[in-house]
CSV table of C-alpha atoms and ligand atoms in Angstrom, one decimal:
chain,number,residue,atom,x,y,z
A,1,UNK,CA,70.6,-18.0,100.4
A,2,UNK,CA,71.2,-21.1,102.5
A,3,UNK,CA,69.7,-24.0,103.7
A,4,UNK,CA,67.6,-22.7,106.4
A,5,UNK,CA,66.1,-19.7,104.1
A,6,UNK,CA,64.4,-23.0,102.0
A,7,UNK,CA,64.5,-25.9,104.3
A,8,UNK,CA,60.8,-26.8,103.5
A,9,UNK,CA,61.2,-27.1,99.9
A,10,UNK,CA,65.0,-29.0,99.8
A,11,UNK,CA,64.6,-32.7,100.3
A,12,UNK,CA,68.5,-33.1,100.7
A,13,UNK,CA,71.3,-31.4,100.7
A,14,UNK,CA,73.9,-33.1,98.2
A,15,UNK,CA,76.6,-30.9,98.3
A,16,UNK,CA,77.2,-28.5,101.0
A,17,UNK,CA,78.5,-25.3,100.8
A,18,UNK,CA,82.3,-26.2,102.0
A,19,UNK,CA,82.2,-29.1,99.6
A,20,UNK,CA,81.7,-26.6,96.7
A,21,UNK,CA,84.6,-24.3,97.9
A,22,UNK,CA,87.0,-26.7,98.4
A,23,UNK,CA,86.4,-28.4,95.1
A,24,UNK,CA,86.4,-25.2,93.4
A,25,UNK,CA,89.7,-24.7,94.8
A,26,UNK,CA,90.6,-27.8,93.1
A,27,UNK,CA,89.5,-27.1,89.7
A,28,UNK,CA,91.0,-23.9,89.7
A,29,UNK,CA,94.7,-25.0,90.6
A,30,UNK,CA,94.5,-27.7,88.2
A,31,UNK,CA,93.0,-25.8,85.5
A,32,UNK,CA,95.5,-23.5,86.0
A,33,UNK,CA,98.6,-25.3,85.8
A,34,UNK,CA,97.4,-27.0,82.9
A,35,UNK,CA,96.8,-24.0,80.6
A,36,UNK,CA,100.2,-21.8,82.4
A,37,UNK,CA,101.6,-22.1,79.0
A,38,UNK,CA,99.0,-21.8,76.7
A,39,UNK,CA,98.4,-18.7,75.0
A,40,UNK,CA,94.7,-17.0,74.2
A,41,UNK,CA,92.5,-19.6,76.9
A,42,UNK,CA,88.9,-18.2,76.6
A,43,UNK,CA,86.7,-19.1,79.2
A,44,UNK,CA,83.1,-19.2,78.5
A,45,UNK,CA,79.9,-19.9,80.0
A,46,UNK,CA,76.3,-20.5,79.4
A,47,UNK,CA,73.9,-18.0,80.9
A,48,UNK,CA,72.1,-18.7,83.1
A,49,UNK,CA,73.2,-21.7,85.1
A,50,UNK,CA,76.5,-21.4,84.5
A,51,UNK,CA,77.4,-17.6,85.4
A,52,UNK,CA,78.0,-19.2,89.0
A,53,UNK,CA,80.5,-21.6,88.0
A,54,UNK,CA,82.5,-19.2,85.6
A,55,UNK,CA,83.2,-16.6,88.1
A,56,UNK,CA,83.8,-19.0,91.2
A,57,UNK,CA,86.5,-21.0,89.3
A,58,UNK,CA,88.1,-18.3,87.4
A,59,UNK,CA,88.1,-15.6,90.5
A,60,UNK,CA,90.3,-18.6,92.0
A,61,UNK,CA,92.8,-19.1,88.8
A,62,UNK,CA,96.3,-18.3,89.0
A,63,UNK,CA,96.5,-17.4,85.9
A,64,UNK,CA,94.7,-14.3,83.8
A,65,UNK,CA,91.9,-15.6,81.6
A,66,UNK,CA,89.1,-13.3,79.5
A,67,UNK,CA,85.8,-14.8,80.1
A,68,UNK,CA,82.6,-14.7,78.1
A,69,UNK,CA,79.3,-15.6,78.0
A,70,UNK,CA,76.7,-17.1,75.7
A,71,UNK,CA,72.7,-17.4,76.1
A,72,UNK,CA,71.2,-20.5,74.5
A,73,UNK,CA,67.3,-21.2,75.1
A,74,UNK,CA,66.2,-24.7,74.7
A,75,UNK,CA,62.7,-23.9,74.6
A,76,UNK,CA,61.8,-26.2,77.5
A,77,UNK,CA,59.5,-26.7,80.5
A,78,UNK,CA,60.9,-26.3,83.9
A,79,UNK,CA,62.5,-29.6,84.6
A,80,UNK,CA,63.7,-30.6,80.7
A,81,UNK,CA,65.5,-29.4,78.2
A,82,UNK,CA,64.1,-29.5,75.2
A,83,UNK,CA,66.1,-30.7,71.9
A,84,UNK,CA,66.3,-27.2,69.9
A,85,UNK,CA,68.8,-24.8,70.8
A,86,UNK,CA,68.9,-21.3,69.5
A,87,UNK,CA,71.0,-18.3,70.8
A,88,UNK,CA,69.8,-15.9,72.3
A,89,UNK,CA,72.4,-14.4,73.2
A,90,UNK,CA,75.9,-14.4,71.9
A,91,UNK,CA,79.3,-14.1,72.9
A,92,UNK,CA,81.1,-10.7,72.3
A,93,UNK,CA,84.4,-12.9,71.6
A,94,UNK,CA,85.7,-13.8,68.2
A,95,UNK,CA,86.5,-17.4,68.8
A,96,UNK,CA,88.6,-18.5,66.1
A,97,UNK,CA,92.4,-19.3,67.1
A,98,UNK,CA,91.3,-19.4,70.7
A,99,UNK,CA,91.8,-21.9,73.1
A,100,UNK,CA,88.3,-22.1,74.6
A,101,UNK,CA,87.5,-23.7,78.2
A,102,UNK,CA,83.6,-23.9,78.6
A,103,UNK,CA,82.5,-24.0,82.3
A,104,UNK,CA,79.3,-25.7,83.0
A,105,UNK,CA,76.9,-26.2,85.8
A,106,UNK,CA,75.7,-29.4,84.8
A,107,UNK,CA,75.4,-32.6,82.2
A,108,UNK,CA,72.4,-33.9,82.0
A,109,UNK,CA,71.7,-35.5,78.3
A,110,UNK,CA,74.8,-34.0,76.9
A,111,UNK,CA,72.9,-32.3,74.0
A,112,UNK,CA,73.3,-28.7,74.9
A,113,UNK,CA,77.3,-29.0,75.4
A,114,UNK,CA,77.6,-31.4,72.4
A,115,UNK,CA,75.8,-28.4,69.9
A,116,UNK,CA,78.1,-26.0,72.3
A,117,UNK,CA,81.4,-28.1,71.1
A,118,UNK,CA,80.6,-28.5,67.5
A,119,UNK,CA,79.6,-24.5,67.1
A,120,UNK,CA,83.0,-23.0,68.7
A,121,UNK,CA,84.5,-25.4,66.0
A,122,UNK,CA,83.0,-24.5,63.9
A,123,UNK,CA,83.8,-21.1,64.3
A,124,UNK,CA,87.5,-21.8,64.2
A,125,UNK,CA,88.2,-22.3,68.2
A,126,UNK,CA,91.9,-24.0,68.0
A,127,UNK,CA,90.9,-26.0,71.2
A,128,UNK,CA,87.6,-26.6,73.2
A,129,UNK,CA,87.7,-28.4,76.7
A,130,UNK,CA,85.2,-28.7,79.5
A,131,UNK,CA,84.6,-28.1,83.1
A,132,UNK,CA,81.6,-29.3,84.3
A,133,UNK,CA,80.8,-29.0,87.8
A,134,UNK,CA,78.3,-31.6,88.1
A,135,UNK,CA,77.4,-34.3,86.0
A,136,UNK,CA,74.3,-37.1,85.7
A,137,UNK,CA,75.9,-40.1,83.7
A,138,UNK,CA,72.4,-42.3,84.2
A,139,UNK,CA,70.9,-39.7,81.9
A,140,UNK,CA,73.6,-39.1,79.3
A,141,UNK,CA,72.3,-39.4,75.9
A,142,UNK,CA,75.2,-37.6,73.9
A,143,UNK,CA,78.6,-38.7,74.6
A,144,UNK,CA,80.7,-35.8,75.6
A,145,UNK,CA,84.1,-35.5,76.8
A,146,UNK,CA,84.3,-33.7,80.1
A,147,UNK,CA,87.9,-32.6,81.0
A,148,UNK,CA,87.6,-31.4,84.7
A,149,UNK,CA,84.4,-32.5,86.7
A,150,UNK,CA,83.4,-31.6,90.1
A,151,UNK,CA,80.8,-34.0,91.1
A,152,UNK,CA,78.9,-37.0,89.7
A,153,UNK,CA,75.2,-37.1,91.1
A,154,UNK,CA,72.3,-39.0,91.2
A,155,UNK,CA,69.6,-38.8,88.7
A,156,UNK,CA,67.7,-36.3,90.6
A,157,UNK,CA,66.5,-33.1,89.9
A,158,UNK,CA,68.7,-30.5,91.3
A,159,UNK,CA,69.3,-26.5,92.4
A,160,UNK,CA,71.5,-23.8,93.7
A,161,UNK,CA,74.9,-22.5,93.1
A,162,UNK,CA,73.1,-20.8,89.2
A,163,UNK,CA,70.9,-24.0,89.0
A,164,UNK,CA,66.9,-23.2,88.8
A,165,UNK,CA,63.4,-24.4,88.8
A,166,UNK,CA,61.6,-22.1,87.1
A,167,UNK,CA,64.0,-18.9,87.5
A,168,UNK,CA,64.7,-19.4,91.5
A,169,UNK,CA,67.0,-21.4,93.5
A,170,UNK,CA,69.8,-19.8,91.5
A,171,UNK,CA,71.5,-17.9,94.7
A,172,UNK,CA,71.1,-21.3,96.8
A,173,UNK,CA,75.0,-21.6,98.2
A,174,UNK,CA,74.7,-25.1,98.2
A,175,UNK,CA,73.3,-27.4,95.8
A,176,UNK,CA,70.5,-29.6,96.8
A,177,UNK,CA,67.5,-31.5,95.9
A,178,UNK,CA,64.2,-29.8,95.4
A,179,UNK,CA,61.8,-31.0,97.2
A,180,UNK,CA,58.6,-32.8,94.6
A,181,UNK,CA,56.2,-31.1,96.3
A,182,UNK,CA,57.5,-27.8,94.9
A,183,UNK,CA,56.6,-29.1,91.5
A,184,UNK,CA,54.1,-31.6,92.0
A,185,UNK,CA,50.8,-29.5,91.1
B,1,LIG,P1,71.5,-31.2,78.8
B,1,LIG,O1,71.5,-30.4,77.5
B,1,LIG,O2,72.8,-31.8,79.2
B,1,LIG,O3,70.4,-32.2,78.8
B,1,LIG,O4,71.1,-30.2,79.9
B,1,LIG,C1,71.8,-29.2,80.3
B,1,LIG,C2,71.1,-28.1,81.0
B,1,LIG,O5,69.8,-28.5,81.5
B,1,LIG,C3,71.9,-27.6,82.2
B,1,LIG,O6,72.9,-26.7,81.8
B,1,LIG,C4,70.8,-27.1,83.1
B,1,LIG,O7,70.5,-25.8,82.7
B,1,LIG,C5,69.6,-28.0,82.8
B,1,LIG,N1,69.6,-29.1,83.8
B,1,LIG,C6,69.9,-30.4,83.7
B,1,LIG,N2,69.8,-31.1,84.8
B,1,LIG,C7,69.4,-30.2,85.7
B,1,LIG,C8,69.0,-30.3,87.1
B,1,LIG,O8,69.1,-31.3,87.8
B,1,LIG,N3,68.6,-29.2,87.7
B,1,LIG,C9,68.5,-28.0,87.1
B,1,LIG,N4,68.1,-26.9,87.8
B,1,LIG,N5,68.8,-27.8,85.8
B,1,LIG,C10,69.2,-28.9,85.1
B,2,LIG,MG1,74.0,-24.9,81.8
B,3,LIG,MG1,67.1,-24.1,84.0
């Protein structure tokens, strides 16, 4: 979808739909040359949100990558994430010796990627690095390193490109701010 299909329920369009190709482009090339010589890269992502950002920036790589993907549920409303994280889901992928590259759509408190880090550790990953496309620093409550990241936003609430309020907004090909009348009643 684009901005005119939802124009009454998008308060502002923060990042447009070229600004997310050409940044992709970025990521991709530099992602790229950094793991050209490193052997068994395993790029995974978190379902839903993320299922955008895996495929845009690996269909873009250079270089030949298997990808996986994970479901977590954080049992929360539509606008938080709550602090409990179980899978729902899990990858197909035996992690352990792998060099693992999560892509994700988005930081927000850092808790969901900081439990995502510790567990592929756990589980014997020889490396774990992140892409994150965006990222809210004014709401960060667990530190987490992020290796590549798109954007840095406001702290607003935000959807499109696999982001959602309750389940829609995903296929926005832009990202932008929803509207607070969507969610106000
Ligand atoms: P965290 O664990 O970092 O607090 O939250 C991460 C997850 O919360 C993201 O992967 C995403 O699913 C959701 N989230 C955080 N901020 C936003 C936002 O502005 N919009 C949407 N749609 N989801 C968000
Ligand atoms: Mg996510
Ligand atoms: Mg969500």
């Amino acid at each position: 979808m684009k901005y005119d299909d939802v124009k009454d329920s998008i308060s502002q369009v923060l990042i447009s739909h070229e600004e997310l190709d050409s940044k992709l482009d970025e990521l991709a090339a530099q992602i790229s040359q950094d793991y050209a010589d490193v052997d068994n890269l395993l790029c995974i992502g978190v379902l839903k949100g993320a299922a955008y950002t895996l495929v845009s920036v690996t269909r873009r790589m250079s270089i030949s990558t298997p990808v996986d993907f994970m479901s977590l549920s954080s049992y929360g409303s539509g606008m938080e994430s709550s602090h409990t994280i179980t899978v729902r889901s899990d990858l197909t992928t035996d992690v352990a010796g792998k060099n693992v590259l999560i892509l994700e759509d988005i930081v927000d408190s850092g808790y969901t990627l900081n439990w995502l880090i510790a567990e592929l550790k756990r589980r014997g990953a020889a490396s774990v690095k992140v892409m994150a496309l965006l990222s809210k620093p004014e709401r960060r409550e667990y530190e987490v390193p992020i290796d590549y990241l798109g954007f840095t936003i406001p702290n607003e609430f935000v959807v499109g490109f696999g982001m959602d309020y309750n389940d829609h907004y995903r296929n926005l090909d832009f990202i932008g701010v929803l509207d607070p009348k969507v969610y106000a009643n």
